[in-house]
Amino acid sequence: MAGICFLIAILLGGAALLFRQAAEKISIGTQWASDACSLSLTFCHNREYLAYAGGAMLLIAIGAKLGSLAN
């Protein structure tokens, strides 16, 4: 359980970084950034949503690991 939550936290953090880079590169006219932001305008403009979700999943992973160690 903790491993899966940790993996999801890493993936959400990576997605936040991807959309951060896309938001910076879209003004240059980079094609991949335009594609990424056209697929999800919400995450391109509010990438902190993904970062917050990743942080929450990391806390859940830590809690699950501590819970499994207590038993």
PDB file of C-alpha atoms in Angstrom:
ATOM      1  CA  MET A   1       0.000   0.000   0.000  1.00  0.00           C
ATOM      2  CA  ALA A   2       2.717   2.454   0.971  1.00  0.00           C
ATOM      3  CA  GLY A   3       4.736   1.646  -2.151  1.00  0.00           C
ATOM      4  CA  ILE A   4       1.814   2.280  -4.470  1.00  0.00           C
ATOM      5  CA  CYS A   5       0.993   5.570  -2.725  1.00  0.00           C
ATOM      6  CA  PHE A   6       4.631   6.623  -2.986  1.00  0.00           C
ATOM      7  CA  LEU A   7       4.662   5.785  -6.706  1.00  0.00           C
ATOM      8  CA  ILE A   8       1.491   7.819  -7.264  1.00  0.00           C
ATOM      9  CA  ALA A   9       3.058  10.737  -5.349  1.00  0.00           C
ATOM     10  CA  ILE A  10       6.138  10.606  -7.594  1.00  0.00           C
ATOM     11  CA  LEU A  11       3.983  10.479 -10.736  1.00  0.00           C
ATOM     12  CA  LEU A  12       1.864  13.430  -9.602  1.00  0.00           C
ATOM     13  CA  GLY A  13       5.002  15.429  -8.814  1.00  0.00           C
ATOM     14  CA  GLY A  14       6.416  14.580 -12.235  1.00  0.00           C
ATOM     15  CA  ALA A  15       3.190  15.677 -13.902  1.00  0.00           C
ATOM     16  CA  ALA A  16       3.320  18.965 -11.989  1.00  0.00           C
ATOM     17  CA  LEU A  17       6.853  19.550 -13.245  1.00  0.00           C
ATOM     18  CA  LEU A  18       5.830  18.659 -16.791  1.00  0.00           C
ATOM     19  CA  PHE A  19       2.993  21.182 -16.780  1.00  0.00           C
ATOM     20  CA  ARG A  20       5.265  23.785 -15.198  1.00  0.00           C
ATOM     21  CA  GLN A  21       7.726  23.385 -18.062  1.00  0.00           C
ATOM     22  CA  ALA A  22       4.893  23.406 -20.596  1.00  0.00           C
ATOM     23  CA  ALA A  23       3.510  26.663 -19.208  1.00  0.00           C
ATOM     24  CA  GLU A  24       6.951  28.257 -19.523  1.00  0.00           C
ATOM     25  CA  LYS A  25       7.613  26.935 -23.034  1.00  0.00           C
ATOM     26  CA  ILE A  26       4.217  27.662 -24.563  1.00  0.00           C
ATOM     27  CA  SER A  27       5.090  31.325 -25.082  1.00  0.00           C
ATOM     28  CA  ILE A  28       8.028  30.261 -27.246  1.00  0.00           C
ATOM     29  CA  GLY A  29       5.726  28.148 -29.394  1.00  0.00           C
ATOM     30  CA  THR A  30       7.085  24.716 -28.516  1.00  0.00           C
ATOM     31  CA  GLN A  31       4.827  22.058 -30.029  1.00  0.00           C
ATOM     32  CA  TRP A  32       4.846  19.595 -27.096  1.00  0.00           C
ATOM     33  CA  ALA A  33       3.995  22.402 -24.682  1.00  0.00           C
ATOM     34  CA  SER A  34       1.115  23.512 -26.870  1.00  0.00           C
ATOM     35  CA  ASP A  35      -0.165  19.925 -27.020  1.00  0.00           C
ATOM     36  CA  ALA A  36       0.112  19.456 -23.256  1.00  0.00           C
ATOM     37  CA  CYS A  37      -1.655  22.709 -22.439  1.00  0.00           C
ATOM     38  CA  SER A  38      -4.368  22.122 -25.028  1.00  0.00           C
ATOM     39  CA  LEU A  39      -5.153  18.764 -23.399  1.00  0.00           C
ATOM     40  CA  SER A  40      -5.509  20.215 -19.918  1.00  0.00           C
ATOM     41  CA  LEU A  41      -5.765  23.956 -19.483  1.00  0.00           C
ATOM     42  CA  THR A  42      -6.528  23.551 -15.776  1.00  0.00           C
ATOM     43  CA  PHE A  43      -3.234  21.846 -14.993  1.00  0.00           C
ATOM     44  CA  CYS A  44      -1.278  24.108 -17.297  1.00  0.00           C
ATOM     45  CA  HIS A  45      -2.484  27.204 -15.469  1.00  0.00           C
ATOM     46  CA  ASN A  46      -2.844  25.672 -11.983  1.00  0.00           C
ATOM     47  CA  ARG A  47      -0.097  23.079 -11.730  1.00  0.00           C
ATOM     48  CA  GLU A  48      -0.074  23.410  -7.947  1.00  0.00           C
ATOM     49  CA  TYR A  49      -3.176  21.189  -7.894  1.00  0.00           C
ATOM     50  CA  LEU A  50      -0.995  18.271  -8.978  1.00  0.00           C
ATOM     51  CA  ALA A  51       1.727  19.222  -6.507  1.00  0.00           C
ATOM     52  CA  TYR A  52      -0.778  19.362  -3.636  1.00  0.00           C
ATOM     53  CA  ALA A  53      -2.198  15.980  -4.612  1.00  0.00           C
ATOM     54  CA  GLY A  54       1.331  14.560  -4.759  1.00  0.00           C
ATOM     55  CA  GLY A  55       2.097  15.943  -1.311  1.00  0.00           C
ATOM     56  CA  ALA A  56      -1.108  14.457   0.079  1.00  0.00           C
ATOM     57  CA  MET A  57      -0.281  11.068  -1.431  1.00  0.00           C
ATOM     58  CA  LEU A  58       3.194  11.274   0.067  1.00  0.00           C
ATOM     59  CA  LEU A  59       1.679  11.885   3.507  1.00  0.00           C
ATOM     60  CA  ILE A  60      -0.665   8.939   2.990  1.00  0.00           C
ATOM     61  CA  ALA A  61       2.293   6.759   1.973  1.00  0.00           C
ATOM     62  CA  ILE A  62       4.223   7.758   5.076  1.00  0.00           C
ATOM     63  CA  GLY A  63       1.179   7.127   7.263  1.00  0.00           C
ATOM     64  CA  ALA A  64       0.616   3.714   5.673  1.00  0.00           C
ATOM     65  CA  LYS A  65       4.257   2.765   6.172  1.00  0.00           C
ATOM     66  CA  LEU A  66       4.230   3.892   9.803  1.00  0.00           C
ATOM     67  CA  GLY A  67       0.954   2.043  10.324  1.00  0.00           C
ATOM     68  CA  SER A  68       2.395  -1.164   8.917  1.00  0.00           C
ATOM     69  CA  LEU A  69       5.492  -0.841  11.109  1.00  0.00           C
ATOM     70  CA  ALA A  70       3.345  -0.406  14.221  1.00  0.00           C
ATOM     71  CA  ASN A  71       1.599  -3.735  13.636  1.00  0.00           C
TER      72      ASN A  71
END
